[in-house]
Coordinates of C-alpha atoms in Angstrom, one line a residue:
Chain H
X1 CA 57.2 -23.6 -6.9
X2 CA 59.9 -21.8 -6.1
X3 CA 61.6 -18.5 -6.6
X4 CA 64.7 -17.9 -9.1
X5 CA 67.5 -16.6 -6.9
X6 CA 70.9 -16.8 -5.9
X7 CA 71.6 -19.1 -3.1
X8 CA 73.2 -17.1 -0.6
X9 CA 72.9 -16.3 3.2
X10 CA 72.0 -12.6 1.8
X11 CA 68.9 -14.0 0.1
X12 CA 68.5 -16.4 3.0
X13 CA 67.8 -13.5 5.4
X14 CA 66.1 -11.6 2.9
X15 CA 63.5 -14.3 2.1
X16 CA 63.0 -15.4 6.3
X17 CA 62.4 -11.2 6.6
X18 CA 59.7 -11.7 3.4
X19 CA 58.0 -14.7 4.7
X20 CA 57.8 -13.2 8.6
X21 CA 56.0 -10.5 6.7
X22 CA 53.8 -12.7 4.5
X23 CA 52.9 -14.9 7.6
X24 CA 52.0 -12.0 10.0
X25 CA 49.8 -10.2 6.6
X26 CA 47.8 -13.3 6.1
X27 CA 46.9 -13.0 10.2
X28 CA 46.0 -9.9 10.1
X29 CA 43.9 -10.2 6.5
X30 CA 42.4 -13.6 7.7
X31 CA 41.3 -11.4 11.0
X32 CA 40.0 -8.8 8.6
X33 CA 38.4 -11.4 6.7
X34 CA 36.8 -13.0 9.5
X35 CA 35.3 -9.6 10.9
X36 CA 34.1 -8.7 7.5
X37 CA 32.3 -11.9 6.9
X38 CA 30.6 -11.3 10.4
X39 CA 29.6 -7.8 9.7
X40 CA 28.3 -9.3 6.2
X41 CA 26.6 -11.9 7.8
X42 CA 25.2 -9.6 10.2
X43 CA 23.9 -6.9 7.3
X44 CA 22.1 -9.8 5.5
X45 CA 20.1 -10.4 8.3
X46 CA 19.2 -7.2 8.9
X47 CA 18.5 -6.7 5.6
X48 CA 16.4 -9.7 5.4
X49 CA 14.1 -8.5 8.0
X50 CA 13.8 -5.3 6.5
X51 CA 13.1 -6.8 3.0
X52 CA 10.1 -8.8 4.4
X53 CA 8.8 -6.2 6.3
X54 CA 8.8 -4.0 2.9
X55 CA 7.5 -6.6 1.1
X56 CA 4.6 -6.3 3.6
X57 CA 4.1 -2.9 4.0
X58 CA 4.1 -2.6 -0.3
X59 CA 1.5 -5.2 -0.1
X60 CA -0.2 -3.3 1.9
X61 CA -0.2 0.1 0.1
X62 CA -0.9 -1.5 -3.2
X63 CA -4.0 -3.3 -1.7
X64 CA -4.9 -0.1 -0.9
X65 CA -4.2 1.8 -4.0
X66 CA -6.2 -1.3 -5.6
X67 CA -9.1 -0.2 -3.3
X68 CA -8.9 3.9 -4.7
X69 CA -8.1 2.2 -8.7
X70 CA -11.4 0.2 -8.2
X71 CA -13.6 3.3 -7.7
X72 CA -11.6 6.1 -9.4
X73 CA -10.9 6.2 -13.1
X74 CA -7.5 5.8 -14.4
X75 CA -7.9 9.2 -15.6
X76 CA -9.1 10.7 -11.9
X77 CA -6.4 8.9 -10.4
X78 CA -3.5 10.0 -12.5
X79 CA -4.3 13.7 -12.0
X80 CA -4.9 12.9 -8.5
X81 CA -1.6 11.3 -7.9
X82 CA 0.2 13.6 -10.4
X83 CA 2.2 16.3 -8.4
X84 CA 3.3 13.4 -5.4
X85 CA 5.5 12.9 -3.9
X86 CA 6.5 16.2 -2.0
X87 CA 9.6 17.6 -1.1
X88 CA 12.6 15.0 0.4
X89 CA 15.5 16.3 2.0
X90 CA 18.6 13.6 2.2
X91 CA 22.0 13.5 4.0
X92 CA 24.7 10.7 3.0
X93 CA 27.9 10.3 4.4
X94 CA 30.5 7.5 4.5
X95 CA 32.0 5.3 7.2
X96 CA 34.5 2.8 7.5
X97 CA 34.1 -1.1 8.5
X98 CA 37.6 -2.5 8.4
X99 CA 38.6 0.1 6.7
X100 CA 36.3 -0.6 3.7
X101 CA 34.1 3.1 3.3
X102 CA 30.7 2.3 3.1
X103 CA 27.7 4.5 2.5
X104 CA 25.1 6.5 5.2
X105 CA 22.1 7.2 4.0
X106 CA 19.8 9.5 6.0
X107 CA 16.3 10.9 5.4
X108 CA 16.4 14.1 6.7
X109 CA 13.2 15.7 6.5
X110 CA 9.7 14.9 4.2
X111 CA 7.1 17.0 3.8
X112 CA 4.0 15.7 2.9
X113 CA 1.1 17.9 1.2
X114 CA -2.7 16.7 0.1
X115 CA -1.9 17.8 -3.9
X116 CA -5.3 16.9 -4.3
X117 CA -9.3 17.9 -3.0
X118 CA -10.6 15.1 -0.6
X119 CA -14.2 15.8 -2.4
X120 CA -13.8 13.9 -5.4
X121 CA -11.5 11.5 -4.9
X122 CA -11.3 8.4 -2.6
X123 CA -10.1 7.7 1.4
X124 CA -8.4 4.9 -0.1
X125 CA -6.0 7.1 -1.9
X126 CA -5.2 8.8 1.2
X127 CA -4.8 5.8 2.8
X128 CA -2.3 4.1 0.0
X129 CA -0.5 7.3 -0.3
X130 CA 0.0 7.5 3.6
X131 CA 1.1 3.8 3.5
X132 CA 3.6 4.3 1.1
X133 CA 5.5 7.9 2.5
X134 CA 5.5 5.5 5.7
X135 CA 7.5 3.2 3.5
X136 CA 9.8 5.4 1.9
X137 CA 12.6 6.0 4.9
X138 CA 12.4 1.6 5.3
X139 CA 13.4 1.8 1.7
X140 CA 16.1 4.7 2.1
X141 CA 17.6 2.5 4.7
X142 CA 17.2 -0.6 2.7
X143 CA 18.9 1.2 -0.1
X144 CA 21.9 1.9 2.1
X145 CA 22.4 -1.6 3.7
X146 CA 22.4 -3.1 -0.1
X147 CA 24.9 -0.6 -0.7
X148 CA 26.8 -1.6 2.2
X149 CA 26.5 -5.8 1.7
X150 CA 27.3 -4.8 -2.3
X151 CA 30.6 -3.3 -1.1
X152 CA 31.4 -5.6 1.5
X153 CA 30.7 -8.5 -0.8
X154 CA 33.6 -7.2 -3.2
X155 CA 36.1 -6.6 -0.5
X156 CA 35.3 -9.8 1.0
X157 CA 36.2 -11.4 -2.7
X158 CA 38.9 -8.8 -2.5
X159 CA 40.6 -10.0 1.0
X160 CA 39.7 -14.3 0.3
X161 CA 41.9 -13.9 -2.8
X162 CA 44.9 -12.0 -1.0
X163 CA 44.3 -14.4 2.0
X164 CA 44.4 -17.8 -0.4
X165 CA 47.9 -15.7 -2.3
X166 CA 49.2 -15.6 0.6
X167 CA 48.4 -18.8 2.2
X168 CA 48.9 -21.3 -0.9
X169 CA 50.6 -19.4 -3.4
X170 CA 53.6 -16.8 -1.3
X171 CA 54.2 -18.7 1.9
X172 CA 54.4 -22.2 0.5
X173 CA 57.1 -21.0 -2.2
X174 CA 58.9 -18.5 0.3
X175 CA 59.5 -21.7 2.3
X176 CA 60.3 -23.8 -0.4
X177 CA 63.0 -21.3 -1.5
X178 CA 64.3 -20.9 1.8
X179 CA 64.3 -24.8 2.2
X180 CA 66.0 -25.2 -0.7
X181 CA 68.8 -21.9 -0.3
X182 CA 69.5 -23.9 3.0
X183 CA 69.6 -26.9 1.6
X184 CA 72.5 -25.4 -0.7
X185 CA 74.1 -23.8 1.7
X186 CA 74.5 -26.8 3.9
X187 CA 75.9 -28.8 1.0
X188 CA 78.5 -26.0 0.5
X189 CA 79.5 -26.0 4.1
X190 CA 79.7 -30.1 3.8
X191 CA 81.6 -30.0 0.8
X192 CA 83.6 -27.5 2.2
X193 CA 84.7 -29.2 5.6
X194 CA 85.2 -32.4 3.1
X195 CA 87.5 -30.2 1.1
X196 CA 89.3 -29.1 4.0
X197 CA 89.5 -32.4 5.5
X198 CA 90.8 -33.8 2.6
X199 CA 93.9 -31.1 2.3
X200 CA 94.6 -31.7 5.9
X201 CA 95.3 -35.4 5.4
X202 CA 97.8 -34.6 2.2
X203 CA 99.7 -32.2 4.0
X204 CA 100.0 -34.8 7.2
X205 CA 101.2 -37.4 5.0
X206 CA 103.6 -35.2 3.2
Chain F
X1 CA -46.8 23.4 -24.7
X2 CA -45.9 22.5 -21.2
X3 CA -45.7 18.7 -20.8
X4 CA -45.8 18.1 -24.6
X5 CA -41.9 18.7 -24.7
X6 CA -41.1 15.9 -22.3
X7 CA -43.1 13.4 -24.4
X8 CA -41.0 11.7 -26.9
X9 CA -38.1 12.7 -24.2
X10 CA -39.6 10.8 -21.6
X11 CA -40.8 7.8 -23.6
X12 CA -36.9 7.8 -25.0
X13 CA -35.2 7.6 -21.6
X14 CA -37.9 4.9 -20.3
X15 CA -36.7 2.8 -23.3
X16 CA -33.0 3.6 -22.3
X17 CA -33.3 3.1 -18.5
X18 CA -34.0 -0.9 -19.8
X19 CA -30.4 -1.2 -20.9
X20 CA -29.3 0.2 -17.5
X21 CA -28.0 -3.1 -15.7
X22 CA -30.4 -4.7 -12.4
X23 CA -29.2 -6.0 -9.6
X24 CA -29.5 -9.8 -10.8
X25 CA -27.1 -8.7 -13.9
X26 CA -24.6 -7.5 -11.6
X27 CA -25.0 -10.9 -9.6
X28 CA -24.1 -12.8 -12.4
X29 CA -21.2 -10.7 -13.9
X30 CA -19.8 -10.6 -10.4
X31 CA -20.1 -14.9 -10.5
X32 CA -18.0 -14.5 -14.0
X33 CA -15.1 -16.7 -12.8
X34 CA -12.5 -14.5 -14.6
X35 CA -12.3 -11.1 -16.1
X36 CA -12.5 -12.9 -19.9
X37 CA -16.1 -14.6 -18.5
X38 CA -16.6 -10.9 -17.9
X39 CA -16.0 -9.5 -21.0
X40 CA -18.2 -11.8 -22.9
X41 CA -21.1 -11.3 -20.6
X42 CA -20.7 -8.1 -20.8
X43 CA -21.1 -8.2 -24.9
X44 CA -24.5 -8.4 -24.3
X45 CA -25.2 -5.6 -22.9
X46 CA -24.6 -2.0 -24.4
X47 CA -21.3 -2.3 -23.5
X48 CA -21.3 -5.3 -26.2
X49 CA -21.1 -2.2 -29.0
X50 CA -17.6 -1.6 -28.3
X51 CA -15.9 -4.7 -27.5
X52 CA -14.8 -6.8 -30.5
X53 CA -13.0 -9.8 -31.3
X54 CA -9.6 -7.9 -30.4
X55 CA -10.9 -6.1 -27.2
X56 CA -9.2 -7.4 -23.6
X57 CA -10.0 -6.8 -20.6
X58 CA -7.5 -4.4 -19.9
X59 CA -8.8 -2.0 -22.1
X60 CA -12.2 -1.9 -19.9
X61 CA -11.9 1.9 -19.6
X62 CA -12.1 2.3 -23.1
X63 CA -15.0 0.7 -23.0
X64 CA -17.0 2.0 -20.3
X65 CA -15.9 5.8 -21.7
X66 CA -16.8 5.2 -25.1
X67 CA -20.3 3.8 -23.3
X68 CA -20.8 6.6 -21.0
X69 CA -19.7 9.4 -23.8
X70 CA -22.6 7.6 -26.1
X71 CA -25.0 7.8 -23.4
X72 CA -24.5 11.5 -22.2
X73 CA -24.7 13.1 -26.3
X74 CA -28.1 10.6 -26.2
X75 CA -29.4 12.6 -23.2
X76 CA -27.4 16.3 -24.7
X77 CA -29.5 15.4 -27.9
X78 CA -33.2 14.5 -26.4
X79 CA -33.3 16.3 -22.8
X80 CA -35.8 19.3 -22.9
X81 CA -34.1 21.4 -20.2
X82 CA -30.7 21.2 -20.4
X83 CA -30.0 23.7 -17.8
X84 CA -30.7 20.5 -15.2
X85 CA -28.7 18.1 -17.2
X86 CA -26.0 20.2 -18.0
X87 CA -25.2 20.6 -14.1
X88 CA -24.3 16.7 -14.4
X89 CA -22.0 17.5 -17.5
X90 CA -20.5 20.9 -16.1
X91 CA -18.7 18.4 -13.4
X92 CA -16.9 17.1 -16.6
X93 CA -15.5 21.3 -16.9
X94 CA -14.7 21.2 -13.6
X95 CA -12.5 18.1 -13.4
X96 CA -10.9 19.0 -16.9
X97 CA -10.0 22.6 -15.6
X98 CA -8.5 21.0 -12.5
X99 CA -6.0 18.9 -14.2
X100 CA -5.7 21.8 -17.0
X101 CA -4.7 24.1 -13.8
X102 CA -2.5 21.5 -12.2
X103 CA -0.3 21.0 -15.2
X104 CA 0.2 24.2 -15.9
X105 CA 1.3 25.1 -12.5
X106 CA 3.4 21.8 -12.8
X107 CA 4.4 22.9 -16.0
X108 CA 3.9 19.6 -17.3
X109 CA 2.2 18.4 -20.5
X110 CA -1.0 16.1 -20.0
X111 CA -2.5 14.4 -23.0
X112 CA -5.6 12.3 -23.0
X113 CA -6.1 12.7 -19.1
X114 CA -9.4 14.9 -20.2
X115 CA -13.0 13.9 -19.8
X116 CA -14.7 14.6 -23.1
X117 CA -18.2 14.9 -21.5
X118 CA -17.8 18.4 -20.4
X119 CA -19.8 21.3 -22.2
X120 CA -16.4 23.6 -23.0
X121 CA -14.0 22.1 -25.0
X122 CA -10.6 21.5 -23.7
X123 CA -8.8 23.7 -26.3
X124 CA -11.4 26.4 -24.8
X125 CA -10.4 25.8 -21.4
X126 CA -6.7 25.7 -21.7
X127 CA -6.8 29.0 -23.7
X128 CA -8.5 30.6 -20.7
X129 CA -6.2 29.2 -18.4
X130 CA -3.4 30.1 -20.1
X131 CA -4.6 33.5 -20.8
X132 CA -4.7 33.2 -24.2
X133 CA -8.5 34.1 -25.1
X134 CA -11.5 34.5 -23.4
X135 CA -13.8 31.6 -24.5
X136 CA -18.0 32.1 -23.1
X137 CA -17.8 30.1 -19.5
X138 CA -20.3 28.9 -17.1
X139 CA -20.0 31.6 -14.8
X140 CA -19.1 29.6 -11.2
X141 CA -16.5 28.2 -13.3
X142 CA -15.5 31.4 -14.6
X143 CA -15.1 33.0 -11.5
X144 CA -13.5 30.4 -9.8
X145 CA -10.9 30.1 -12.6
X146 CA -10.6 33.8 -12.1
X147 CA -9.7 33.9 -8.9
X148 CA -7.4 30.6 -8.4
X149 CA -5.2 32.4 -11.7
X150 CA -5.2 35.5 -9.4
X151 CA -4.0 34.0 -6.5
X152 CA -1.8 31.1 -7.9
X153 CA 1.1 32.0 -6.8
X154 CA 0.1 31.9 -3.1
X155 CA -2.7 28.8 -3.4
X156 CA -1.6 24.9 -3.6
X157 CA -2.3 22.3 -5.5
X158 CA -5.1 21.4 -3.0
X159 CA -6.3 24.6 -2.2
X160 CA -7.1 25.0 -6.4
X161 CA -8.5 21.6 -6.4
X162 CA -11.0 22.1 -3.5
X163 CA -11.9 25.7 -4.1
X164 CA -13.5 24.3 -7.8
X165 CA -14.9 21.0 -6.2
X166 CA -16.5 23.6 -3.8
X167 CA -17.6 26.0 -6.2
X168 CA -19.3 23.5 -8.2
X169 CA -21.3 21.7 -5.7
X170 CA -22.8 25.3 -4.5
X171 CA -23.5 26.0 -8.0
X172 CA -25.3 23.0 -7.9
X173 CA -27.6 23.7 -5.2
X174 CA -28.4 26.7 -6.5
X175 CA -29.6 25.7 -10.0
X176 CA -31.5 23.1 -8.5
X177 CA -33.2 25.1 -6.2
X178 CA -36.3 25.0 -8.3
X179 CA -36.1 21.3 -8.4
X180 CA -37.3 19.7 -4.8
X181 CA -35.7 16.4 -5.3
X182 CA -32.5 17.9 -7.1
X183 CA -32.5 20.3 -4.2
X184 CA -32.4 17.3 -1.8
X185 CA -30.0 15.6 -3.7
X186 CA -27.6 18.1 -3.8
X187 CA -27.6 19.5 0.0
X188 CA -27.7 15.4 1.0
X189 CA -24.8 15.2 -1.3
X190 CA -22.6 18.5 0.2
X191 CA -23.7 16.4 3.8
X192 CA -22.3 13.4 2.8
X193 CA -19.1 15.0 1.4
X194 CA -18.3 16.8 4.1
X195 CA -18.9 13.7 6.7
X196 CA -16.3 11.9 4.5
X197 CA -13.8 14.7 4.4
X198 CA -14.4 14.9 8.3
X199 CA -14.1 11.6 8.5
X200 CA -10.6 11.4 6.5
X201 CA -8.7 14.1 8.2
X202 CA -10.2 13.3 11.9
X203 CA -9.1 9.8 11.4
X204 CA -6.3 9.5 9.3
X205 CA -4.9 12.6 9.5
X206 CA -6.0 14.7 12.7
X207 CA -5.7 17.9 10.7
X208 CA -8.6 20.6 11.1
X209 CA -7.3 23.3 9.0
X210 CA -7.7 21.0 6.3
X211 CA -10.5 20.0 7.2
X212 CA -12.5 23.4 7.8
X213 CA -11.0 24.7 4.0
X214 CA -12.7 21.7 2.6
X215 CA -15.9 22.3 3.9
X216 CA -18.8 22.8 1.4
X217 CA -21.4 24.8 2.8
X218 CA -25.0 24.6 1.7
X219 CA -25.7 21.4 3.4
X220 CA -28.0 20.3 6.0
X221 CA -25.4 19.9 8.1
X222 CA -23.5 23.1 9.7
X223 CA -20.0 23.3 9.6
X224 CA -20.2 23.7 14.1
X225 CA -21.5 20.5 14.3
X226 CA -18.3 18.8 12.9
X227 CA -16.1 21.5 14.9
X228 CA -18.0 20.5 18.2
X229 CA -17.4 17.0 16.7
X230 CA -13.5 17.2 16.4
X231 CA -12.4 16.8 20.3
X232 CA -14.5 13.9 20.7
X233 CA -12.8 10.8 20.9
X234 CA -15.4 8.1 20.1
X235 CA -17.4 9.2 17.3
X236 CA -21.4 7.9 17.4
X237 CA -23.7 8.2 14.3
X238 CA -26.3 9.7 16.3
X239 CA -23.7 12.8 17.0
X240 CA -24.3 13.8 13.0
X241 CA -27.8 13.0 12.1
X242 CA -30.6 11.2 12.3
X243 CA -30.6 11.2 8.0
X244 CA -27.4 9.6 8.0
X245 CA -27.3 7.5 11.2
X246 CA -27.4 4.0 10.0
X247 CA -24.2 4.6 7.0
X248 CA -22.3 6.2 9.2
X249 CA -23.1 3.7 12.1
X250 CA -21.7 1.2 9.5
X251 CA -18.9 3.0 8.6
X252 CA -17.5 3.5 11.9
X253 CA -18.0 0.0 13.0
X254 CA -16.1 -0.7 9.7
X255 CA -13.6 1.8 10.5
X256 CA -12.7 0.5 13.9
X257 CA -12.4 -3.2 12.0
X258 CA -10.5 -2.7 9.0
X259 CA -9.6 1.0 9.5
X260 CA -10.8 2.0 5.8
X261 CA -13.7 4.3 4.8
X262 CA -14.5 2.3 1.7
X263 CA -17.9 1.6 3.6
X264 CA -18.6 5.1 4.1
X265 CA -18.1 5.9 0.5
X266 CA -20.0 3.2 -0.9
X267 CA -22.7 4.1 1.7
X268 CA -22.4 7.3 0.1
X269 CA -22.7 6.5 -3.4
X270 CA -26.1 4.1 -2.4
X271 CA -27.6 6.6 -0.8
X272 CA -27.1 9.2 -3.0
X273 CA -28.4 7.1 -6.0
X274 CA -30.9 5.7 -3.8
X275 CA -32.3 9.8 -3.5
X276 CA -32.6 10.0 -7.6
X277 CA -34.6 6.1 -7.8
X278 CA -37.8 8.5 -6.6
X279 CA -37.5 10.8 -10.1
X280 CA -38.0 7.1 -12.5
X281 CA -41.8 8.3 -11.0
X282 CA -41.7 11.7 -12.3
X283 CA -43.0 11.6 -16.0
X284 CA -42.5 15.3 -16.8
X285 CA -40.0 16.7 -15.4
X286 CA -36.1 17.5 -15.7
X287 CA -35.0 15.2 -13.0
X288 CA -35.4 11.8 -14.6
X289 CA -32.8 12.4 -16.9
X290 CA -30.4 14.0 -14.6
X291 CA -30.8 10.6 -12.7
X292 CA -30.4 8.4 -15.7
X293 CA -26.8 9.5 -16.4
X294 CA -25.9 9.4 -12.6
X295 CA -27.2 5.8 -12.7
X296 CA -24.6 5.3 -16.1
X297 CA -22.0 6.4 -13.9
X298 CA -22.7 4.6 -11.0
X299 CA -23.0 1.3 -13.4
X300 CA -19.7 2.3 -15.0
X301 CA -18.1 2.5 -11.3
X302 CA -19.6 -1.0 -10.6
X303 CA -18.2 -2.5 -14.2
X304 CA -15.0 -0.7 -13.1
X305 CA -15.1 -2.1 -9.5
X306 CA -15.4 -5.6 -11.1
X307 CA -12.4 -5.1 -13.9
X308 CA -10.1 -4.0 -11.9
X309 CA -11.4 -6.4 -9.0
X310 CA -10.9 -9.7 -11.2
X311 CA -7.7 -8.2 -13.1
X312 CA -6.2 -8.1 -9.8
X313 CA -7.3 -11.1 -8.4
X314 CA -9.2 -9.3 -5.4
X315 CA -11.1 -11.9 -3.1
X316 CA -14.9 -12.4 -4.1
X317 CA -16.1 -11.7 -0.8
X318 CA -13.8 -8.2 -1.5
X319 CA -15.3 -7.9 -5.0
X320 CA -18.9 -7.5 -3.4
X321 CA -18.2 -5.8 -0.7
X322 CA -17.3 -2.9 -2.7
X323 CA -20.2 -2.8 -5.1
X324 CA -22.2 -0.4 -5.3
X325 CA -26.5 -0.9 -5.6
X326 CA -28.0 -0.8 -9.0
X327 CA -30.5 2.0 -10.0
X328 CA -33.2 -0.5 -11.8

């Protein structure tokens, strides 16, 4: 493909200037690429580790909970359980990863309070309920790395589709243009000299 | 007049204590391979009256409520002293005006999370919360309502709900003062709640203020033998007493296993059923029938231990580890 435009040495130098440009973007958005990917990469993981651990410590608290449903009645239970959970205190913030801003999410402070008597209901309860506050600041930071991988995922998309622009749509028809300009211009400059040559030899034989 | 009252009482409750589930009925619904086996073994039993063609097993706690409410207006209807059987269904007042007083400190609204087996109806109760009217109370309950609505702005959740769990154990023990193996019952009962509660905030929780607010006095237990208790590192059963050495020996060697008290309470639950088995020998007295509708509710907790047990696909072994002994 290439671009519609006058073939001239102003174009010429205005296209080299463009594709220099285009060329030294594409390194530095294939670096950013690269180092995005590897922070990605790197998130996933971690967020992998965390997931299964969850997953365990949930199994855990609902086995629990299972324990206290099997010897209170739904109707015990729910007025139990009715006034958790207590008071959370959050901070977020943002940073940036390559200049993407990604979300901090930090549990600040969480204040637990028995909302119920210990007489009537069952250890269990305590026990689930103690499971699952432990849980809550793994799932405050699980909620912030899926934020993170969610906006790194779209930048990612974001920075492959500039990268493949620039690498198979801009630079291949920059230098095709300027291939072709030059191209011109050299047949000018041939045509030219032949011009000239040719006047030369009619005004020595005249 | 004397005994005459308790006769067509007493013959009446021997009849019903034959529908009360034994320990080889419990066996067999605990085999049932899933909770639908369990549902249709448990048609025949009284249970059987309110499950129909539609019934699932999900809806087991309509079923074991309809059951116990049935059961409890039998005993309201025949018992001759109802002051002893009414100390069973004044727990029903207590629990209702707990969750009345939580959601209207919450300011929430909480339909059907009442128990209808109380002797004050819930539209009574509310109104006296609320300070709408002043319906006739029991008076523990009455003063304990008083005071938690005079404090509430300086009380918590907990404090409310342990101040009336309190107040109604000691009313308890004093009604049944008259009543040796009531009177047993009940102090053994303040003795086992407080090892639990000792037990729960020493181990889990490490938090003796807590502790000391939810102690129920009245016991044979005093409250400095926990206190002396709280330092020590290793608990032993002997440390409590000698009444209670071989659940709580259990309990801790299940605690240091599988760090869970669910032995303890089930120890609890035996041994305070195990207390009432003695009044099935006491033809005229008030007792028998007291103990009749604790053994409905222990059956219920079994039923509700194997529901929720086989809903959730808990292990067998799990299952049974949790149930609870039968009365017959």
């Amino acid at each position: 493909m290439e671009i519609k435009v006058s073939p001239n040495r102003m174009v010429l130098l205005q296209l080299k200037k463009q594709l220099s440009m285009a060329i030294r973007g594409h390194k530095l958005l294939k670096d950013k690429q690269d180092e995005l990917m590897r922070k990605f990469i790197s998130f996933i993981q971690n967020y992998r580790s965390r997931r299964e651990a969850i997953d365990e410590m949930l199994a855990e608290g609902y086995r629990k909970f299972l324990g206290a449903r099997a010897i209170m009645s739904r109707i015990e239970l729910f007025n139990a359980t009715e006034a958790l959970p207590n008071q959370i205190e959050i901070k977020t913030d943002e940073i940036r990863i390559m200049n993407t801003r990604v979300p901090v999410i930090e549990l600040v402070s969480m204040k637990s309070h028995k909302n119920y008597s210990t007489i009537t209901t069952s250890a269990s309860l305590d026990a689930s309920l103690k499971d699952f506050s432990e849980i809550l600041p793994v799932i405050i930071k699980l909620a912030e790395l899926e934020k993170r991988i969610e906006i790194l995922a779209i930048e990612l998309e974001r920075t492959r589709r500039r990268v493949n622009a620039l690498e198979y749509v801009l630079i291949p028809t920059l230098e095709d243009t300027i291939h072709e300009i030059s191209m011109k211009l050299g047949e000018n400059e041939r045509a030219t000299l032949t011009r000239l040559m040719k006047i030369k030899d009619i005004v020595r034989r005249h | 007049m004397g005994d005459s009252k308790y006769a067509y009482p007493t013959g009446a409750l021997r009849a019903k204590e034959n529908t009360i589930i034994d320990r080889h009925k419990i066996n067999s619904l605990a085999d049932a391979e899933n909770e639908y086996a369990l549902l249709n073994l448990l048609r025949e039993t009284i249970y059987g009256d309110f499950i129909t063609e539609e019934t699932t097993p999900s809806s087991f706690e309509n079923i074991l409520s309809l059951t116990f409410q049935r059961e409890c207006n039998f005993i309201k209807e025949i018992t001759p002293e109802p002051n002893i059987t009414n100390l069973f269904f004044l727990k029903y007042d207590f629990f209702n005006a707990k969750a009345l007083m939580k959601s209207s400190i919450l300011d929430v609204q909480t339909e059907n999370l009442y128990k209808d087996i109380g002797l004050i109806s819930i539209d009574d109760l509310k109104s006296y919360i609320n300070e709408e009217s002043k319906p006739k109370l029991n008076n523990a309950l009455k003063e304990t309502l008083d005071s938690i609505i005079k404090d509430k702005k300086n009380i918590n959740l907990f404090e409310i709900e342990t101040r009336l769990d309190k107040s109604y154990l000691h009313y308890a023990l004093e009604q049944s003062d008259h009543y040796l193996l009531l009177k047993d019952f009940h102090k053994s009962w303040i003795d086992l709640t407080n090892i639990c509660s000792f037990l729960r905030f020493k181990l889990d929780s490490d938090e003796i203020e807590l502790f000391k607010y939810s102690f129920v006095y009245g016991g044979y237990l005093e409250k400095s033998v926990f206190l002396n208790l709280w330092k020590e590192e290793m608990l032993k059963s002997s440390d409590f007493s000698n009444r209670y050495k071989s659940l709580i020996e259990t309990a801790l060697e299940e605690y240091q296993k599988e760090k869970t008290l669910e032995i303890m309470e089930k120890g609890k639950d035996n041994f305070l059923l195990k207390k009432l088995q003695n009044a099935k020998y006491l033809s005229f007295a008030p007792e028998p029938f007291y103990a009749f509708l604790l053994a409905r509710e222990n059956e219920i907790k079994i039923l509700r231990i194997l529901f929720v047990g086989m809903i959730n696909k808990m292990s067998r072994e799990k299952i049974r580890k949790m149930l609870r002994v039968s009365y017959v």
